[in-house]
Amino acid sequence: MTRTDPLDVPRPDAQLHFGVFFQGVNHWTVWSDPASGSQIDPANFRHVAQTAERGLFDAFFLGEGLRLREVDGQIHDLDVAGRPDAITQLAALAAVTDRIGLVSTSNTTFNEPTDLARRLSGLDLLSEGRAGWNVVTTDNAWTGANFRRGGYLDHADRYRRAEEFLTVARALWDSWEDAAVSGAAGAPSWAAPGAVRQVRHQGPQFDVDLAPTLPRSAQGHPVIFQAGDSGEGRDFAARNADVIFSAHGNDFDDALAFADDLRRRLRAGGRPDDDLRILPGTEIIIGATEEEALEKKRWIRLQQVTPATALGIAGLLWGFDLSGRDADGPLPKEDPVVAENDGSFGARRIADPRQVVAEWREKADANRWSLRETVIALGPQRGHVGTPAGLADKFAHFVRHGAVDGFNVTPYLIPDGLDDIVDLLVPALQERGVYRTDYTGTTLREHLALREPLTRRTTTS
């Protein structure tokens, strides 16, 4: 669904939102560069968060790592080492930032709602209403082996547990009235009678009976983020989330189709179709000219996809160990081994690896690509590349035509990977009237221009 008419701009006043995703464990961060810093040094977390706040970003976002990634039972040694506990790290960052939102990825498969809801409430209070929760589930027993109950839940059960988990968490956050705590020194009690309600819940997953210990923050609830591309994931977001991440942020038509699908699901569930912010994850590479930007992209991809990384990624596709092969030589001549994916290396399941390998061979032969060049060209594609002016025009088109509400940026370098975006791209966006020139609120919910939490509304209008 292409919208190209310059006069047909459905959202002429739309504003672009930025978040930053400090990934930690991955191969997309260029850890081998001399300018790369530690992924666990508090100073680097602080630098990235403060740079994003200087650039008027909405949120600083941390991933979750419950187990080191492995391949065939061996720790995968090409990853960046990182990911301290997100809520602990964000609580520390609350003390050295003033406005930027602080979003924790926290799992519903392995946590319990009474404990996690309390810890998120604590972060929300400490940050004065800047907390967010990225609600994720985990489907593999490989991670679950670290937990008492084990971890495997099939796809549908994961979302059923997540929905009940979120229901309990919201009940806990709603148990205190807004003015529960007395502000007067001469008051007869610290709280009005009945201002704190007991929460009782019995369901398939959870049995809860308690009086929560923390009042509401300035924004009522932590903002709910969710990343899910399946039908169940999109429905879950349409019923529950304030913000959705996606992989649909590179191509305009693909992004718009995803956004339109979500809007249909929102309307079907009785929510306004502008009730969910769509922030695809992306990488942004900036050059003074288009040629410089493309050359910079090539250098970054070669740093991200080293020979060893290329062999690791290709090995997952072929289904056997390719280490020791020449990554700068031709593709393996062997046919792939079709086997069940165990979640190693964070890989996605490939429905038919033989078909993918056939496509890779055809493209590699036509372009005379090496294996490494093929992985770079045909592996996961990510990001936007260009000049500040060109990217600003592109992003303005995306947001004004309803394809996205913004982007969650993954820097390719820590801690300085946001500098070009903040110093060059943000001013270009501001010149086009598509990006804020100052924070106008104090809470994450205000930054994202969100309505009241879903459970506190009297109307969906």
PDB file of C-alpha atoms in Angstrom, residues 197-452:
ATOM      1  CA  ARG A 197      -7.089  -2.580  48.417  1.00  0.00           C
ATOM      2  CA  GLN A 198      -6.259  -6.239  48.847  1.00  0.00           C
ATOM      3  CA  VAL A 199      -5.599  -7.995  45.535  1.00  0.00           C
ATOM      4  CA  ARG A 200      -7.073 -11.470  45.164  1.00  0.00           C
ATOM      5  CA  HIS A 201      -6.605 -13.470  41.989  1.00  0.00           C
ATOM      6  CA  GLN A 202      -7.030 -17.136  41.208  1.00  0.00           C
ATOM      7  CA  GLY A 203      -6.269 -18.385  37.714  1.00  0.00           C
ATOM      8  CA  PRO A 204      -4.613 -21.186  35.776  1.00  0.00           C
ATOM      9  CA  GLN A 205      -1.135 -19.748  36.350  1.00  0.00           C
ATOM     10  CA  PHE A 206      -1.255 -17.611  39.489  1.00  0.00           C
ATOM     11  CA  ASP A 207      -2.897 -17.564  42.929  1.00  0.00           C
ATOM     12  CA  VAL A 208      -2.454 -14.165  44.583  1.00  0.00           C
ATOM     13  CA  ASP A 209      -3.735 -12.700  47.837  1.00  0.00           C
ATOM     14  CA  LEU A 210      -1.847  -9.656  49.125  1.00  0.00           C
ATOM     15  CA  ALA A 211      -1.856  -5.924  49.746  1.00  0.00           C
ATOM     16  CA  PRO A 212       0.800  -4.311  47.519  1.00  0.00           C
ATOM     17  CA  THR A 213       3.414  -2.195  49.275  1.00  0.00           C
ATOM     18  CA  LEU A 214       3.989   0.680  46.846  1.00  0.00           C
ATOM     19  CA  PRO A 215       1.801   3.569  45.674  1.00  0.00           C
ATOM     20  CA  ARG A 216       1.381   4.645  42.080  1.00  0.00           C
ATOM     21  CA  SER A 217       3.949   6.743  40.289  1.00  0.00           C
ATOM     22  CA  ALA A 218       3.302  10.016  38.490  1.00  0.00           C
ATOM     23  CA  GLN A 219       2.318   8.107  35.315  1.00  0.00           C
ATOM     24  CA  GLY A 220       0.005   5.585  36.976  1.00  0.00           C
ATOM     25  CA  HIS A 221       1.533   2.406  35.512  1.00  0.00           C
ATOM     26  CA  PRO A 222       4.856   1.619  33.855  1.00  0.00           C
ATOM     27  CA  VAL A 223       4.440   1.914  30.090  1.00  0.00           C
ATOM     28  CA  ILE A 224       3.915  -1.519  28.501  1.00  0.00           C
ATOM     29  CA  PHE A 225       6.135  -2.417  25.547  1.00  0.00           C
ATOM     30  CA  GLN A 226       5.842  -5.644  23.563  1.00  0.00           C
ATOM     31  CA  ALA A 227       7.635  -7.274  20.651  1.00  0.00           C
ATOM     32  CA  GLY A 228       5.703  -9.937  18.769  1.00  0.00           C
ATOM     33  CA  ASP A 229       5.283 -10.519  15.064  1.00  0.00           C
ATOM     34  CA  SER A 230       3.109 -13.627  15.050  1.00  0.00           C
ATOM     35  CA  GLY A 231      -0.671 -13.371  14.943  1.00  0.00           C
ATOM     36  CA  GLU A 232      -0.803 -14.142  18.675  1.00  0.00           C
ATOM     37  CA  GLY A 233       1.867 -11.534  19.358  1.00  0.00           C
ATOM     38  CA  ARG A 234       0.069  -8.830  17.409  1.00  0.00           C
ATOM     39  CA  ASP A 235      -3.236  -9.648  19.104  1.00  0.00           C
ATOM     40  CA  PHE A 236      -1.541  -9.557  22.511  1.00  0.00           C
ATOM     41  CA  ALA A 237      -0.130  -6.118  21.721  1.00  0.00           C
ATOM     42  CA  ALA A 238      -3.490  -4.854  20.460  1.00  0.00           C
ATOM     43  CA  ARG A 239      -5.147  -5.956  23.712  1.00  0.00           C
ATOM     44  CA  ASN A 240      -2.450  -4.937  26.161  1.00  0.00           C
ATOM     45  CA  ALA A 241       0.485  -2.849  24.971  1.00  0.00           C
ATOM     46  CA  ASP A 242       1.205   0.858  24.781  1.00  0.00           C
ATOM     47  CA  VAL A 243       4.179   0.407  22.422  1.00  0.00           C
ATOM     48  CA  ILE A 244       5.141  -2.383  20.028  1.00  0.00           C
ATOM     49  CA  PHE A 245       8.578  -3.118  18.628  1.00  0.00           C
ATOM     50  CA  SER A 246       8.833  -4.757  15.239  1.00  0.00           C
ATOM     51  CA  ALA A 247      11.224  -5.789  12.520  1.00  0.00           C
ATOM     52  CA  HIS A 248       9.117  -3.833  10.017  1.00  0.00           C
ATOM     53  CA  GLY A 249      11.027  -0.571   9.831  1.00  0.00           C
ATOM     54  CA  ASN A 250      13.310  -0.739   6.803  1.00  0.00           C
ATOM     55  CA  ASP A 251      10.907  -0.763   3.859  1.00  0.00           C
ATOM     56  CA  PHE A 252       8.083   1.788   3.806  1.00  0.00           C
ATOM     57  CA  ASP A 253       5.408  -0.444   2.275  1.00  0.00           C
ATOM     58  CA  ASP A 254       6.223  -3.310   4.642  1.00  0.00           C
ATOM     59  CA  ALA A 255       6.158  -0.964   7.647  1.00  0.00           C
ATOM     60  CA  LEU A 256       2.835   0.542   6.556  1.00  0.00           C
ATOM     61  CA  ALA A 257       1.254  -2.886   6.056  1.00  0.00           C
ATOM     62  CA  PHE A 258       2.335  -3.897   9.560  1.00  0.00           C
ATOM     63  CA  ALA A 259       0.989  -0.649  11.043  1.00  0.00           C
ATOM     64  CA  ASP A 260      -2.331  -0.935   9.202  1.00  0.00           C
ATOM     65  CA  ASP A 261      -2.717  -4.529  10.393  1.00  0.00           C
ATOM     66  CA  LEU A 262      -2.182  -3.445  13.994  1.00  0.00           C
ATOM     67  CA  ARG A 263      -4.705  -0.639  13.626  1.00  0.00           C
ATOM     68  CA  ARG A 264      -7.298  -3.136  12.417  1.00  0.00           C
ATOM     69  CA  ARG A 265      -6.607  -5.313  15.454  1.00  0.00           C
ATOM     70  CA  LEU A 266      -6.888  -2.301  17.785  1.00  0.00           C
ATOM     71  CA  ARG A 267     -10.265  -1.318  16.341  1.00  0.00           C
ATOM     72  CA  ALA A 268     -11.500  -4.915  16.582  1.00  0.00           C
ATOM     73  CA  GLY A 269     -10.614  -4.877  20.274  1.00  0.00           C
ATOM     74  CA  GLY A 270     -12.388  -1.578  20.957  1.00  0.00           C
ATOM     75  CA  ARG A 271      -9.301   0.625  21.173  1.00  0.00           C
ATOM     76  CA  PRO A 272      -8.650   3.776  19.130  1.00  0.00           C
ATOM     77  CA  ASP A 273      -6.415   3.038  16.181  1.00  0.00           C
ATOM     78  CA  ASP A 274      -3.836   5.587  17.395  1.00  0.00           C
ATOM     79  CA  ASP A 275      -3.599   3.945  20.826  1.00  0.00           C
ATOM     80  CA  LEU A 276      -0.393   1.980  20.163  1.00  0.00           C
ATOM     81  CA  ARG A 277       2.997   3.482  19.330  1.00  0.00           C
ATOM     82  CA  ILE A 278       4.942   1.541  16.695  1.00  0.00           C
ATOM     83  CA  LEU A 279       8.726   1.740  17.132  1.00  0.00           C
ATOM     84  CA  PRO A 280      10.625  -0.702  14.881  1.00  0.00           C
ATOM     85  CA  GLY A 281      14.145  -1.581  15.867  1.00  0.00           C
ATOM     86  CA  THR A 282      16.730  -0.158  13.487  1.00  0.00           C
ATOM     87  CA  GLU A 283      20.338   0.826  12.920  1.00  0.00           C
ATOM     88  CA  ILE A 284      21.167   4.287  11.555  1.00  0.00           C
ATOM     89  CA  ILE A 285      24.391   4.908   9.615  1.00  0.00           C
ATOM     90  CA  ILE A 286      25.150   8.527   8.691  1.00  0.00           C
ATOM     91  CA  GLY A 287      27.655   9.972   6.236  1.00  0.00           C
ATOM     92  CA  ALA A 288      28.336  13.454   4.876  1.00  0.00           C
ATOM     93  CA  THR A 289      27.416  12.147   1.409  1.00  0.00           C
ATOM     94  CA  GLU A 290      25.486   9.103   0.216  1.00  0.00           C
ATOM     95  CA  GLU A 291      28.744   7.561  -1.030  1.00  0.00           C
ATOM     96  CA  GLU A 292      30.430   8.091   2.330  1.00  0.00           C
ATOM     97  CA  ALA A 293      27.432   6.582   4.143  1.00  0.00           C
ATOM     98  CA  LEU A 294      27.491   3.475   1.935  1.00  0.00           C
ATOM     99  CA  GLU A 295      31.225   3.038   2.421  1.00  0.00           C
ATOM    100  CA  LYS A 296      30.732   3.390   6.173  1.00  0.00           C
ATOM    101  CA  LYS A 297      27.997   0.760   6.035  1.00  0.00           C
ATOM    102  CA  ARG A 298      30.325  -1.652   4.223  1.00  0.00           C
ATOM    103  CA  TRP A 299      33.013  -1.173   6.878  1.00  0.00           C
ATOM    104  CA  ILE A 300      30.485  -1.692   9.689  1.00  0.00           C
ATOM    105  CA  ARG A 301      29.092  -4.882   8.135  1.00  0.00           C
ATOM    106  CA  LEU A 302      32.592  -6.321   7.750  1.00  0.00           C
ATOM    107  CA  GLN A 303      33.236  -5.568  11.428  1.00  0.00           C
ATOM    108  CA  GLN A 304      29.904  -7.061  12.496  1.00  0.00           C
ATOM    109  CA  VAL A 305      30.094 -10.151  10.296  1.00  0.00           C
ATOM    110  CA  THR A 306      33.654 -11.317  10.862  1.00  0.00           C
ATOM    111  CA  PRO A 307      34.841 -14.512   9.148  1.00  0.00           C
ATOM    112  CA  ALA A 308      34.095 -16.497  12.309  1.00  0.00           C
ATOM    113  CA  THR A 309      30.643 -14.924  12.667  1.00  0.00           C
ATOM    114  CA  ALA A 310      29.844 -15.606   9.001  1.00  0.00           C
ATOM    115  CA  LEU A 311      30.754 -19.263   9.473  1.00  0.00           C
ATOM    116  CA  GLY A 312      28.648 -19.429  12.630  1.00  0.00           C
ATOM    117  CA  ILE A 313      25.578 -17.952  10.936  1.00  0.00           C
ATOM    118  CA  ALA A 314      25.989 -20.116   7.836  1.00  0.00           C
ATOM    119  CA  GLY A 315      26.527 -23.177  10.018  1.00  0.00           C
ATOM    120  CA  LEU A 316      23.091 -22.698  11.540  1.00  0.00           C
ATOM    121  CA  LEU A 317      21.587 -22.639   8.054  1.00  0.00           C
ATOM    122  CA  TRP A 318      23.527 -25.674   6.793  1.00  0.00           C
ATOM    123  CA  GLY A 319      22.928 -27.529  10.054  1.00  0.00           C
ATOM    124  CA  PHE A 320      26.515 -28.537  10.805  1.00  0.00           C
ATOM    125  CA  ASP A 321      29.779 -27.014  12.031  1.00  0.00           C
ATOM    126  CA  LEU A 322      31.540 -24.917   9.389  1.00  0.00           C
ATOM    127  CA  SER A 323      34.374 -23.651  11.585  1.00  0.00           C
ATOM    128  CA  GLY A 324      37.687 -24.196   9.875  1.00  0.00           C
ATOM    129  CA  ARG A 325      36.237 -23.400   6.447  1.00  0.00           C
ATOM    130  CA  ASP A 326      37.299 -20.342   4.473  1.00  0.00           C
ATOM    131  CA  ALA A 327      34.647 -17.662   5.024  1.00  0.00           C
ATOM    132  CA  ASP A 328      36.106 -15.660   2.126  1.00  0.00           C
ATOM    133  CA  GLY A 329      35.848 -18.672  -0.171  1.00  0.00           C
ATOM    134  CA  PRO A 330      32.820 -20.226  -1.908  1.00  0.00           C
ATOM    135  CA  LEU A 331      29.652 -21.515  -0.252  1.00  0.00           C
ATOM    136  CA  PRO A 332      29.775 -25.107   1.076  1.00  0.00           C
ATOM    137  CA  LYS A 333      29.052 -27.689  -1.599  1.00  0.00           C
ATOM    138  CA  GLU A 334      27.242 -29.986   0.842  1.00  0.00           C
ATOM    139  CA  ASP A 335      23.465 -29.943   1.143  1.00  0.00           C
ATOM    140  CA  PRO A 336      22.053 -28.656   4.425  1.00  0.00           C
ATOM    141  CA  VAL A 337      21.140 -31.041   7.208  1.00  0.00           C
ATOM    142  CA  VAL A 338      17.535 -30.489   8.224  1.00  0.00           C
ATOM    143  CA  ALA A 339      17.281 -30.739  12.009  1.00  0.00           C
ATOM    144  CA  GLU A 340      15.185 -29.211  14.768  1.00  0.00           C
ATOM    145  CA  ASN A 341      16.460 -25.819  15.869  1.00  0.00           C
ATOM    146  CA  ASP A 342      17.330 -25.816  19.592  1.00  0.00           C
ATOM    147  CA  GLY A 343      17.549 -22.042  19.952  1.00  0.00           C
ATOM    148  CA  SER A 344      21.364 -21.966  19.828  1.00  0.00           C
ATOM    149  CA  PHE A 345      22.888 -18.611  18.904  1.00  0.00           C
ATOM    150  CA  GLY A 346      19.460 -17.010  19.301  1.00  0.00           C
ATOM    151  CA  ALA A 347      18.595 -18.333  15.854  1.00  0.00           C
ATOM    152  CA  ARG A 348      15.162 -18.297  14.300  1.00  0.00           C
ATOM    153  CA  ARG A 349      13.666 -21.505  12.977  1.00  0.00           C
ATOM    154  CA  ILE A 350      14.115 -21.858   9.226  1.00  0.00           C
ATOM    155  CA  ALA A 351      11.178 -23.595   7.606  1.00  0.00           C
ATOM    156  CA  ASP A 352      13.079 -25.007   4.625  1.00  0.00           C
ATOM    157  CA  PRO A 353      16.873 -24.519   4.791  1.00  0.00           C
ATOM    158  CA  ARG A 354      17.326 -26.354   1.483  1.00  0.00           C
ATOM    159  CA  GLN A 355      15.312 -23.694  -0.344  1.00  0.00           C
ATOM    160  CA  VAL A 356      17.242 -20.892   1.368  1.00  0.00           C
ATOM    161  CA  VAL A 357      20.588 -22.499   0.519  1.00  0.00           C
ATOM    162  CA  ALA A 358      19.496 -22.860  -3.121  1.00  0.00           C
ATOM    163  CA  GLU A 359      18.639 -19.145  -3.231  1.00  0.00           C
ATOM    164  CA  TRP A 360      21.963 -18.246  -1.615  1.00  0.00           C
ATOM    165  CA  ARG A 361      23.877 -20.321  -4.162  1.00  0.00           C
ATOM    166  CA  GLU A 362      22.036 -18.730  -7.082  1.00  0.00           C
ATOM    167  CA  LYS A 363      22.711 -15.190  -5.845  1.00  0.00           C
ATOM    168  CA  ALA A 364      26.309 -15.949  -4.866  1.00  0.00           C
ATOM    169  CA  ASP A 365      27.062 -17.444  -8.284  1.00  0.00           C
ATOM    170  CA  ALA A 366      25.446 -14.508 -10.113  1.00  0.00           C
ATOM    171  CA  ASN A 367      27.342 -11.915  -8.061  1.00  0.00           C
ATOM    172  CA  ARG A 368      30.550 -13.915  -7.477  1.00  0.00           C
ATOM    173  CA  TRP A 369      30.150 -13.513  -3.742  1.00  0.00           C
ATOM    174  CA  SER A 370      32.162 -15.336  -1.115  1.00  0.00           C
ATOM    175  CA  LEU A 371      30.376 -17.040   1.764  1.00  0.00           C
ATOM    176  CA  ARG A 372      30.954 -14.031   4.009  1.00  0.00           C
ATOM    177  CA  GLU A 373      29.714 -11.608   1.352  1.00  0.00           C
ATOM    178  CA  THR A 374      26.637 -13.780   0.897  1.00  0.00           C
ATOM    179  CA  VAL A 375      25.876 -13.760   4.624  1.00  0.00           C
ATOM    180  CA  ILE A 376      26.201  -9.967   4.663  1.00  0.00           C
ATOM    181  CA  ALA A 377      24.054  -9.482   1.550  1.00  0.00           C
ATOM    182  CA  LEU A 378      21.361 -12.102   2.198  1.00  0.00           C
ATOM    183  CA  GLY A 379      21.374 -12.463   5.970  1.00  0.00           C
ATOM    184  CA  PRO A 380      19.228 -10.271   8.236  1.00  0.00           C
ATOM    185  CA  GLN A 381      18.897  -6.813   6.709  1.00  0.00           C
ATOM    186  CA  ARG A 382      18.692  -3.888   9.064  1.00  0.00           C
ATOM    187  CA  GLY A 383      18.862  -0.180   9.253  1.00  0.00           C
ATOM    188  CA  HIS A 384      18.852   3.061   7.320  1.00  0.00           C
ATOM    189  CA  VAL A 385      21.847   4.604   5.590  1.00  0.00           C
ATOM    190  CA  GLY A 386      22.259   8.137   4.267  1.00  0.00           C
ATOM    191  CA  THR A 387      22.978  11.783   4.914  1.00  0.00           C
ATOM    192  CA  PRO A 388      21.305  13.678   7.770  1.00  0.00           C
ATOM    193  CA  ALA A 389      19.072  15.546   5.325  1.00  0.00           C
ATOM    194  CA  GLY A 390      18.175  12.450   3.331  1.00  0.00           C
ATOM    195  CA  LEU A 391      17.368  10.408   6.411  1.00  0.00           C
ATOM    196  CA  ALA A 392      15.330  13.254   7.908  1.00  0.00           C
ATOM    197  CA  ASP A 393      13.213  13.454   4.739  1.00  0.00           C
ATOM    198  CA  LYS A 394      12.802   9.674   4.733  1.00  0.00           C
ATOM    199  CA  PHE A 395      11.785   9.447   8.390  1.00  0.00           C
ATOM    200  CA  ALA A 396       9.399  12.384   8.047  1.00  0.00           C
ATOM    201  CA  HIS A 397       7.683  10.503   5.210  1.00  0.00           C
ATOM    202  CA  PHE A 398       7.466   7.323   7.303  1.00  0.00           C
ATOM    203  CA  VAL A 399       5.892   8.993  10.323  1.00  0.00           C
ATOM    204  CA  ARG A 400       3.609  11.445   8.517  1.00  0.00           C
ATOM    205  CA  HIS A 401       2.158   8.649   6.401  1.00  0.00           C
ATOM    206  CA  GLY A 402       1.516   6.400   9.361  1.00  0.00           C
ATOM    207  CA  ALA A 403       4.102   3.678   8.725  1.00  0.00           C
ATOM    208  CA  VAL A 404       5.829   4.164  12.094  1.00  0.00           C
ATOM    209  CA  ASP A 405       5.714   6.384  15.150  1.00  0.00           C
ATOM    210  CA  GLY A 406       9.486   6.320  15.470  1.00  0.00           C
ATOM    211  CA  PHE A 407      12.428   3.965  15.852  1.00  0.00           C
ATOM    212  CA  ASN A 408      14.236   2.085  18.583  1.00  0.00           C
ATOM    213  CA  VAL A 409      17.865   2.605  17.598  1.00  0.00           C
ATOM    214  CA  THR A 410      20.533  -0.060  18.121  1.00  0.00           C
ATOM    215  CA  PRO A 411      23.959   1.660  18.053  1.00  0.00           C
ATOM    216  CA  TYR A 412      26.668  -0.251  16.212  1.00  0.00           C
ATOM    217  CA  LEU A 413      29.280   1.164  18.590  1.00  0.00           C
ATOM    218  CA  ILE A 414      29.243   1.633  22.365  1.00  0.00           C
ATOM    219  CA  PRO A 415      29.437   4.183  23.940  1.00  0.00           C
ATOM    220  CA  ASP A 416      29.638   6.752  21.097  1.00  0.00           C
ATOM    221  CA  GLY A 417      27.270   5.218  18.533  1.00  0.00           C
ATOM    222  CA  LEU A 418      24.503   7.777  19.114  1.00  0.00           C
ATOM    223  CA  ASP A 419      26.648  10.886  18.648  1.00  0.00           C
ATOM    224  CA  ASP A 420      26.014  11.325  14.893  1.00  0.00           C
ATOM    225  CA  ILE A 421      22.279  10.800  15.384  1.00  0.00           C
ATOM    226  CA  VAL A 422      22.037  13.358  18.186  1.00  0.00           C
ATOM    227  CA  ASP A 423      24.406  15.921  16.660  1.00  0.00           C
ATOM    228  CA  LEU A 424      23.451  15.636  12.971  1.00  0.00           C
ATOM    229  CA  LEU A 425      20.148  13.833  12.415  1.00  0.00           C
ATOM    230  CA  VAL A 426      18.105  15.293  15.276  1.00  0.00           C
ATOM    231  CA  PRO A 427      18.679  18.931  14.147  1.00  0.00           C
ATOM    232  CA  ALA A 428      17.673  17.974  10.587  1.00  0.00           C
ATOM    233  CA  LEU A 429      14.459  16.400  11.899  1.00  0.00           C
ATOM    234  CA  GLN A 430      13.759  19.481  14.029  1.00  0.00           C
ATOM    235  CA  GLU A 431      14.190  21.727  10.982  1.00  0.00           C
ATOM    236  CA  ARG A 432      11.418  19.737   9.308  1.00  0.00           C
ATOM    237  CA  GLY A 433       9.119  20.106  12.309  1.00  0.00           C
ATOM    238  CA  VAL A 434       8.948  16.365  12.881  1.00  0.00           C
ATOM    239  CA  TYR A 435      10.920  16.106  16.143  1.00  0.00           C
ATOM    240  CA  ARG A 436      10.543  17.795  19.504  1.00  0.00           C
ATOM    241  CA  THR A 437      12.789  20.708  20.433  1.00  0.00           C
ATOM    242  CA  ASP A 438      12.379  20.096  24.162  1.00  0.00           C
ATOM    243  CA  TYR A 439      10.727  17.657  26.531  1.00  0.00           C
ATOM    244  CA  THR A 440       7.216  18.914  27.295  1.00  0.00           C
ATOM    245  CA  GLY A 441       6.457  16.382  30.024  1.00  0.00           C
ATOM    246  CA  THR A 442       8.256  14.549  32.790  1.00  0.00           C
ATOM    247  CA  THR A 443       6.988  10.968  32.430  1.00  0.00           C
ATOM    248  CA  LEU A 444       7.551   8.341  29.755  1.00  0.00           C
ATOM    249  CA  ARG A 445       3.799   8.195  29.141  1.00  0.00           C
ATOM    250  CA  GLU A 446       3.824  11.937  28.423  1.00  0.00           C
ATOM    251  CA  HIS A 447       6.841  11.680  26.106  1.00  0.00           C
ATOM    252  CA  LEU A 448       5.000   9.109  23.994  1.00  0.00           C
ATOM    253  CA  ALA A 449       1.724  11.084  24.099  1.00  0.00           C
ATOM    254  CA  LEU A 450      -0.121   8.058  25.498  1.00  0.00           C
ATOM    255  CA  ARG A 451      -3.510   7.945  27.153  1.00  0.00           C
ATOM    256  CA  GLU A 452      -4.191   6.720  30.683  1.00  0.00           C
TER     257      GLU A 452
END
